[in-house]
């Protein structure tokens, strides 16, 4: 929202705004309270298709939504004050509908919402799928790549289509990710007289584009050779395109564990490399957001491709050198520094950007950066740990361990202002307070 072009104020008669859900069955499917609202409305706002479902008896002035819709919401409502206004929505206005935008602009108290069964409710009723066990992914105004994050063998998905071309795009994405055997059903005009269902599999989908009002039902089935991607951090390294600049699987899982993503939170991933930490942060919940900062344009492009492949196309990639590239970024809930620790002022900029209670995690394999993290640990506390991973490899005709470079990790939470807690706890144990050695370990055996 630009200060140079402020939106008009919320209309004084905002309480007169009713939001009415309508389905493919049109006027015939509306209950009496919804019909009464629409008959009494002086202004009717909605999409061309929705307005076309109303009978002539609805005599209010009909105003179609412009495109793009969201920036026009408040201004359009401000133009039509002084009388009863009804906004039409497809199905349930509060389920991926206009109800969210209206609530954010006007406040929940300014609206009277009359929902209709959503397309998801109709689809689950037709398929016999429990709604609570069915994941929904919307591709309305969103890239198809985001569907990839929801693909798990045996899961049932409902995809809200943007138009008639969406089913073919879904089939193509499923094939690319090794889910060609998945059964697909395209449910068109749900609840209307023209309701229809197209059936097939993603691998052999040949149906031409049909009705633009459709929902795609997917029974996920993965091919045996497809890479299995779990629902928790620590995806296989093979899931990423990289040039060696990759936080490896076991360290990545430990890193995400201390970063502790929660729904709606924002991560800064500084020194993105391949973008693995940011991508897996976003995969933990659809509302998680991330910005990755990478100075190398080639790697920045690679991060974008990895994000699309893993179903998080919303990952924002900033190409530039930190700390300068951090200026102007939204306030993070957590910061991960995976590279460039010794850049002058980098840790200071990350620390200053964090709000109270924010988390910072930094990994390094070099002695120089380790010395820096030790210094910051001495100043701010937190946890300083060393992560070491070894892999079994052939040694001639036998098997031995190959040690990866150990990773030093510092994690800390920025203090929250409050009452004086008294003396700060010791960062290191007092030698005088250490217990006497256990004699059972005196032999030096590795136990």
Coordinates of C-alpha atoms in Angstrom, one line a residue:
X1 CA 0.0 0.0 0.0
X2 CA 1.7 3.2 -1.2
X3 CA 1.5 6.3 1.1
X4 CA 1.5 8.4 -2.1
X5 CA -1.9 7.0 -3.2
X6 CA -3.9 6.2 -0.1
X7 CA -7.1 4.2 -0.4
X8 CA -10.4 5.9 0.3
X9 CA -11.7 5.6 3.9
X10 CA -13.9 2.7 4.9
X11 CA -17.5 3.7 4.0
X12 CA -19.6 4.9 6.9
X13 CA -22.4 2.4 5.9
X14 CA -20.1 -0.6 5.7
X15 CA -22.5 -2.5 8.0
X16 CA -24.9 -2.7 5.1
X17 CA -22.5 -5.0 3.2
X18 CA -23.9 -8.6 2.9
X19 CA -21.8 -11.4 1.4
X20 CA -23.9 -14.1 -0.2
X21 CA -22.5 -17.4 -1.4
X22 CA -24.0 -18.9 -4.5
X23 CA -23.4 -22.2 -6.3
X24 CA -23.6 -23.5 -9.8
X25 CA -27.3 -24.2 -9.1
X26 CA -27.9 -20.5 -9.0
X27 CA -31.0 -18.9 -7.6
X28 CA -32.7 -22.3 -7.2
X29 CA -30.1 -23.4 -4.6
X30 CA -30.3 -20.3 -2.4
X31 CA -32.2 -20.4 0.9
X32 CA -34.9 -17.8 1.6
X33 CA -32.6 -15.5 3.8
X34 CA -30.1 -15.2 1.0
X35 CA -32.8 -14.5 -1.6
X36 CA -34.3 -11.8 0.6
X37 CA -30.9 -10.1 0.9
X38 CA -30.4 -10.1 -2.8
X39 CA -33.9 -8.9 -3.6
X40 CA -33.5 -6.0 -1.2
X41 CA -30.0 -5.0 -2.3
X42 CA -29.6 -1.6 -4.1
X43 CA -26.1 -2.6 -5.3
X44 CA -25.1 -6.1 -6.4
X45 CA -21.3 -6.7 -6.8
X46 CA -19.9 -9.9 -8.1
X47 CA -18.3 -11.7 -11.1
X48 CA -20.0 -11.7 -14.4
X49 CA -20.9 -15.4 -14.0
X50 CA -22.3 -14.9 -10.6
X51 CA -24.4 -11.8 -11.5
X52 CA -25.7 -13.8 -14.5
X53 CA -27.3 -16.3 -12.1
X54 CA -29.6 -13.8 -10.6
X55 CA -33.2 -13.3 -11.9
X56 CA -34.6 -10.0 -13.1
X57 CA -36.4 -9.6 -9.8
X58 CA -33.1 -8.7 -8.2
X59 CA -33.3 -5.1 -9.4
X60 CA -30.3 -3.6 -7.7
X61 CA -27.5 -2.0 -9.8
X62 CA -25.2 -4.8 -11.0
X63 CA -21.5 -4.0 -10.7
X64 CA -18.9 -6.6 -11.9
X65 CA -15.6 -6.9 -10.2
X66 CA -12.7 -5.4 -12.1
X67 CA -9.4 -7.2 -12.7
X68 CA -7.2 -7.3 -10.7
X69 CA -9.8 -7.7 -8.0
X70 CA -8.0 -7.3 -4.7
X71 CA -6.7 -3.7 -5.1
X72 CA -10.2 -2.6 -6.1
X73 CA -12.1 -3.9 -3.2
X74 CA -12.1 -0.9 -0.8
X75 CA -12.4 1.7 -3.5
X76 CA -15.4 -0.1 -5.2
X77 CA -17.2 -0.4 -1.9
X78 CA -16.5 3.2 -1.1
X79 CA -18.2 4.2 -4.4
X80 CA -21.4 2.5 -3.5
X81 CA -22.3 3.8 0.0
X82 CA -25.6 4.9 1.3
X83 CA -27.7 1.9 0.6
X84 CA -27.8 -1.9 1.0
X85 CA -24.9 -3.6 -0.8
X86 CA -24.7 -7.3 -1.5
X87 CA -21.5 -9.0 -2.7
X88 CA -21.8 -12.3 -4.5
X89 CA -19.2 -15.1 -3.9
X90 CA -18.8 -18.6 -5.2
X91 CA -19.8 -21.2 -2.6
X92 CA -18.5 -20.4 0.9
X93 CA -17.2 -16.8 0.8
X94 CA -14.8 -17.5 3.7
X95 CA -13.1 -20.5 2.0
X96 CA -10.5 -19.1 -0.5
X97 CA -13.2 -16.5 -1.4
X98 CA -13.8 -12.8 -1.4
X99 CA -14.9 -13.0 2.2
X100 CA -11.2 -12.9 3.3
X101 CA -10.4 -9.7 1.4
X102 CA -13.6 -8.0 2.6
X103 CA -12.9 -8.9 6.2
X104 CA -9.3 -7.6 6.0
X105 CA -10.5 -4.3 4.5
X106 CA -13.7 -3.7 6.5
X107 CA -13.5 -5.9 9.6
X108 CA -15.6 -8.9 10.4
X109 CA -18.2 -6.7 12.2
X110 CA -19.0 -4.8 9.0
X111 CA -20.1 -7.9 7.1
X112 CA -23.1 -10.2 7.1
X113 CA -22.0 -13.5 5.5
X114 CA -24.4 -16.0 4.2
X115 CA -22.4 -19.0 3.1
X116 CA -23.3 -21.7 0.5
X117 CA -21.8 -25.2 0.5
X118 CA -18.3 -25.0 -0.9
X119 CA -17.0 -26.9 -3.9
X120 CA -15.0 -29.0 -1.5
X121 CA -18.1 -30.0 0.4
X122 CA -19.8 -31.0 -2.8
X123 CA -16.7 -32.9 -4.1
X124 CA -16.3 -34.9 -0.9
X125 CA -20.0 -35.7 -0.9
X126 CA -19.7 -37.0 -4.5
X127 CA -16.5 -39.0 -3.9
X128 CA -17.3 -40.3 -0.4
X129 CA -14.2 -38.7 1.0
X130 CA -14.2 -37.4 4.6
X131 CA -13.6 -33.6 4.4
X132 CA -11.3 -33.6 7.4
X133 CA -9.0 -36.2 5.8
X134 CA -8.8 -34.4 2.4
X135 CA -6.2 -31.8 1.7
X136 CA -7.2 -28.8 -0.4
X137 CA -4.8 -26.9 -2.6
X138 CA -5.9 -23.9 -4.6
X139 CA -4.4 -22.9 -7.9
X140 CA -6.6 -19.9 -8.4
X141 CA -4.2 -17.1 -9.0
X142 CA -1.3 -19.3 -7.8
X143 CA 1.3 -21.3 -9.6
X144 CA 0.7 -25.0 -10.2
X145 CA 4.1 -25.7 -8.7
X146 CA 2.7 -25.3 -5.2
X147 CA 0.8 -28.6 -5.6
X148 CA 4.2 -30.5 -5.4
X149 CA 4.4 -29.9 -1.6
X150 CA 1.2 -31.8 -1.0
X151 CA 2.2 -35.0 -2.9
X152 CA 2.5 -38.0 -0.7
X153 CA 1.7 -41.6 -1.7
X154 CA -1.8 -42.6 -0.7
X155 CA -3.0 -39.1 0.1
X156 CA -6.3 -37.6 -1.3
X157 CA -6.1 -34.1 -2.7
X158 CA -8.7 -31.6 -4.0
X159 CA -7.3 -29.0 -6.3
X160 CA -9.3 -25.8 -6.8
X161 CA -8.9 -25.0 -10.5
X162 CA -8.2 -21.6 -12.0
X163 CA -9.8 -22.5 -15.3
X164 CA -10.4 -25.3 -17.9
X165 CA -6.6 -25.7 -18.4
X166 CA -5.9 -26.6 -14.8
X167 CA -6.6 -30.3 -15.0
X168 CA -4.0 -30.8 -17.8
X169 CA -1.5 -28.7 -15.8
X170 CA -2.1 -30.9 -12.7
X171 CA -1.6 -34.1 -14.8
X172 CA 1.7 -32.8 -16.2
X173 CA 3.0 -31.9 -12.7
X174 CA 2.0 -35.3 -11.3
X175 CA 3.9 -37.0 -14.1
X176 CA 7.0 -34.8 -13.6
X177 CA 7.1 -35.7 -9.9
X178 CA 6.7 -39.5 -10.4
X179 CA 3.0 -39.6 -9.6
X180 CA 1.8 -40.7 -13.1
X181 CA -0.3 -43.6 -11.7
X182 CA -2.5 -41.2 -9.6
X183 CA -6.2 -41.4 -10.4
X184 CA -7.7 -38.0 -11.4
X185 CA -11.3 -37.0 -11.5
X186 CA -12.4 -33.6 -12.7
X187 CA -15.7 -32.6 -11.2
X188 CA -17.4 -29.9 -13.2
X189 CA -20.3 -27.6 -12.3
X190 CA -20.8 -29.2 -8.9
X191 CA -24.3 -28.8 -7.7
X192 CA -25.6 -27.5 -11.0
X193 CA -27.8 -29.1 -13.7
X194 CA -24.7 -29.6 -15.9
X195 CA -22.6 -31.4 -13.3
X196 CA -20.2 -33.9 -14.9
X197 CA -17.1 -36.0 -14.0
X198 CA -14.1 -36.9 -16.1
X199 CA -12.0 -39.8 -15.0
X200 CA -8.5 -41.1 -15.8
X201 CA -4.9 -41.2 -14.6
X202 CA -2.3 -38.5 -14.6
X203 CA 0.0 -40.6 -16.8
X204 CA -2.5 -41.0 -19.5
X205 CA -4.6 -37.9 -19.2
X206 CA -6.0 -37.0 -22.6
X207 CA -9.3 -35.3 -21.9
X208 CA -9.6 -31.9 -23.7
X209 CA -10.3 -28.8 -21.6
X210 CA -13.8 -28.8 -20.3
X211 CA -15.8 -26.5 -18.1
X212 CA -13.8 -23.8 -16.4
X213 CA -15.8 -24.3 -13.2
X214 CA -14.1 -27.5 -11.9
X215 CA -12.4 -29.2 -9.0
X216 CA -9.7 -31.8 -9.6
X217 CA -9.7 -34.9 -7.2
X218 CA -6.4 -36.7 -7.0
X219 CA -5.7 -40.1 -5.4
X220 CA -1.9 -39.8 -5.1
X221 CA 0.1 -42.9 -6.2
X222 CA 3.9 -42.7 -6.6
X223 CA 6.0 -44.8 -8.9
X224 CA 8.5 -47.0 -7.2
X225 CA 11.5 -45.3 -8.7
X226 CA 10.3 -41.7 -7.8
X227 CA 12.3 -40.0 -5.0
X228 CA 10.3 -40.2 -1.7
X229 CA 9.9 -36.8 0.0
X230 CA 8.7 -36.9 3.6
X231 CA 6.6 -34.3 5.5
X232 CA 9.4 -33.3 7.9
X233 CA 12.7 -31.5 7.4
X234 CA 15.7 -33.5 6.3
X235 CA 14.8 -34.3 2.6
X236 CA 17.3 -36.4 0.7
X237 CA 20.2 -34.4 -0.8
X238 CA 19.1 -35.8 -4.2
X239 CA 16.0 -33.6 -4.0
X240 CA 18.1 -30.6 -4.7
X241 CA 20.0 -29.2 -7.7
X242 CA 23.3 -27.9 -6.2
X243 CA 26.9 -27.3 -6.9
X244 CA 28.1 -28.5 -3.5
X245 CA 26.8 -25.5 -1.6
X246 CA 24.1 -27.4 0.2
X247 CA 23.3 -27.8 3.9
X248 CA 23.5 -31.6 4.0
X249 CA 20.5 -33.7 5.0
X250 CA 21.3 -34.5 8.7
X251 CA 22.6 -31.1 9.5
X252 CA 19.7 -29.5 7.7
X253 CA 17.2 -31.5 9.9
X254 CA 19.0 -30.4 13.0
X255 CA 19.1 -26.8 11.8
X256 CA 15.3 -26.7 11.1
X257 CA 14.8 -28.3 14.5
X258 CA 16.4 -25.3 16.3
X259 CA 14.9 -22.8 13.9
X260 CA 11.5 -24.2 15.0
X261 CA 9.2 -22.9 12.3
X262 CA 5.6 -22.1 13.3
X263 CA 2.6 -21.3 11.0
X264 CA 2.8 -17.8 9.5
X265 CA 6.4 -17.1 10.5
X266 CA 9.0 -15.5 8.2
X267 CA 12.6 -16.8 7.8
X268 CA 15.6 -15.0 6.4
X269 CA 18.0 -17.5 4.9
X270 CA 21.3 -15.6 4.5
X271 CA 23.8 -17.2 2.1
X272 CA 21.1 -19.4 0.5
X273 CA 23.4 -21.7 -1.5
X274 CA 20.8 -24.1 -2.9
X275 CA 17.9 -22.8 -0.8
X276 CA 17.4 -26.0 1.1
X277 CA 16.8 -24.6 4.6
X278 CA 14.4 -21.9 3.3
X279 CA 12.5 -24.5 1.1
X280 CA 12.1 -26.9 4.0
X281 CA 11.1 -24.1 6.4
X282 CA 8.2 -23.3 4.0
X283 CA 7.2 -27.0 3.5
X284 CA 6.5 -27.3 7.3
X285 CA 3.2 -25.3 6.8
X286 CA 1.5 -23.6 3.9
X287 CA 1.5 -20.2 5.7
X288 CA 5.3 -20.2 6.4
X289 CA 7.2 -17.6 4.4
X290 CA 10.9 -17.2 3.6
X291 CA 13.3 -14.8 1.9
X292 CA 16.7 -16.2 0.8
X293 CA 19.6 -13.9 0.1
X294 CA 22.3 -15.2 -2.3
X295 CA 25.1 -13.1 -3.9
X296 CA 25.7 -15.5 -6.8
X297 CA 23.1 -15.0 -9.6
X298 CA 23.7 -18.6 -10.9
X299 CA 22.9 -20.0 -7.4
X300 CA 20.0 -17.7 -7.0
X301 CA 18.4 -19.1 -10.2
X302 CA 19.1 -22.6 -8.8
X303 CA 17.3 -21.7 -5.6
X304 CA 14.2 -20.7 -7.6
X305 CA 14.2 -24.0 -9.5
X306 CA 14.5 -26.0 -6.3
X307 CA 11.7 -24.0 -4.7
X308 CA 9.4 -24.8 -7.7
X309 CA 10.3 -28.5 -7.6
X310 CA 9.6 -28.8 -3.9
X311 CA 6.2 -27.0 -4.1
X312 CA 7.2 -23.7 -2.5
X313 CA 7.2 -21.3 -5.4
X314 CA 6.5 -18.4 -3.0
X315 CA 10.1 -18.5 -1.8
X316 CA 11.4 -15.0 -2.4
X317 CA 15.0 -14.9 -3.7
X318 CA 17.1 -11.7 -3.3
X319 CA 20.2 -11.6 -5.3
X320 CA 22.8 -9.5 -3.6
X321 CA 25.6 -9.5 -1.0
X322 CA 24.6 -9.4 2.7
X323 CA 24.4 -7.3 4.8
X324 CA 23.6 -4.7 2.2
X325 CA 21.0 -6.9 0.6
X326 CA 19.1 -7.2 3.9
X327 CA 18.0 -3.6 3.9
X328 CA 14.3 -3.2 3.4
X329 CA 13.3 -6.8 3.9
X330 CA 10.3 -7.5 6.1
X331 CA 11.0 -8.2 9.8
X332 CA 11.9 -11.9 10.3
X333 CA 10.8 -14.3 13.0
X334 CA 14.0 -16.3 12.6
X335 CA 17.3 -15.9 10.7
X336 CA 19.5 -18.6 9.4
X337 CA 23.1 -17.7 8.3
X338 CA 24.5 -20.5 6.2
X339 CA 27.3 -18.6 4.6
X340 CA 29.3 -15.4 4.6
X341 CA 29.5 -15.1 8.4
X342 CA 32.8 -13.2 8.4
X343 CA 31.4 -10.4 6.1
X344 CA 31.7 -7.2 8.2
X345 CA 28.6 -6.3 10.0
X346 CA 26.6 -9.4 8.9
X347 CA 25.8 -10.8 12.3
X348 CA 25.1 -7.4 13.7
X349 CA 22.6 -6.7 10.9
X350 CA 20.8 -10.0 11.5
X351 CA 20.7 -9.5 15.2
X352 CA 19.4 -6.0 15.0
X353 CA 16.7 -7.0 12.5
X354 CA 15.3 -9.7 14.9
X355 CA 12.4 -8.7 17.1
X356 CA 12.4 -9.7 20.8
X357 CA 11.9 -13.5 20.9
X358 CA 13.2 -14.0 17.4
X359 CA 15.7 -16.8 16.8
X360 CA 19.1 -16.8 15.1
X361 CA 20.9 -19.9 13.9
X362 CA 24.3 -19.9 12.2
X363 CA 26.3 -22.8 10.8
X364 CA 30.0 -22.9 9.8
X365 CA 32.8 -25.4 9.0
X366 CA 35.7 -22.9 9.1
X367 CA 37.8 -22.0 12.1
X368 CA 37.6 -18.3 11.4
X369 CA 33.8 -18.3 11.5
X370 CA 33.8 -20.6 14.5
X371 CA 35.9 -18.1 16.4
X372 CA 33.3 -15.4 15.5
X373 CA 30.4 -17.6 16.7
X374 CA 32.3 -18.4 19.9
X375 CA 32.6 -14.6 20.5
X376 CA 28.9 -14.0 20.0
X377 CA 28.1 -17.0 22.2
X378 CA 30.1 -15.4 24.9
X379 CA 28.2 -12.2 24.6
X380 CA 24.6 -13.5 24.1
X381 CA 24.5 -17.0 25.3
X382 CA 22.4 -19.6 23.5
X383 CA 23.6 -23.0 22.4
X384 CA 27.0 -23.7 20.7
X385 CA 27.2 -27.3 19.4
X386 CA 29.3 -29.3 17.0
X387 CA 27.5 -31.6 14.6
X388 CA 29.5 -34.5 13.2
X389 CA 28.2 -37.1 10.7
X390 CA 29.9 -40.1 9.3
X391 CA 28.8 -42.4 6.5
X392 CA 29.6 -46.0 6.0
X393 CA 31.6 -46.5 2.8
X394 CA 33.5 -49.4 1.2
X395 CA 37.1 -49.8 2.3
X396 CA 38.5 -52.5 0.0
X397 CA 36.5 -55.5 0.7
X398 CA 35.3 -54.1 4.0
X399 CA 33.3 -51.2 5.3
X400 CA 34.5 -48.2 7.2
X401 CA 33.4 -44.7 8.3
X402 CA 34.0 -41.6 6.3
X403 CA 33.7 -38.5 8.4
X404 CA 32.1 -35.4 6.9
X405 CA 33.4 -32.0 8.0
X406 CA 32.1 -31.2 11.4
X407 CA 29.6 -28.2 11.6
X408 CA 29.7 -25.7 14.4
X409 CA 26.2 -24.4 15.1
X410 CA 25.2 -21.4 17.3
X411 CA 21.6 -20.9 18.1
X412 CA 20.1 -18.2 20.3
X413 CA 16.8 -16.4 21.0
X414 CA 16.8 -12.6 21.3
X415 CA 15.8 -11.6 24.8
X416 CA 12.3 -10.4 25.5
X417 CA 12.3 -7.3 27.7
X418 CA 10.8 -7.9 31.1
X419 CA 11.5 -7.7 34.8
X420 CA 15.2 -7.9 35.8
X421 CA 15.8 -11.7 36.2
X422 CA 18.8 -11.1 38.4
X423 CA 22.4 -12.2 37.7
X424 CA 22.8 -13.8 34.3
X425 CA 23.5 -17.5 34.3
X426 CA 27.0 -18.7 33.8
X427 CA 27.8 -19.5 30.2
X428 CA 30.3 -22.1 31.1
X429 CA 30.4 -24.4 34.1
X430 CA 32.3 -23.4 37.2
X431 CA 35.2 -25.9 37.4
X432 CA 34.9 -25.9 41.2
X433 CA 31.3 -27.1 40.9
X434 CA 32.0 -30.0 38.6
X435 CA 31.3 -33.4 40.1
X436 CA 34.2 -35.8 40.7
X437 CA 35.0 -38.1 37.7
X438 CA 33.2 -41.4 37.6
X439 CA 35.9 -44.0 38.3
X440 CA 34.2 -46.5 35.9
X441 CA 35.4 -44.4 33.0
X442 CA 39.1 -44.2 34.2
X443 CA 40.2 -47.0 31.9
X444 CA 39.6 -44.8 28.8
X445 CA 37.3 -47.3 27.2
X446 CA 34.9 -45.8 24.7
X447 CA 31.5 -46.2 26.3

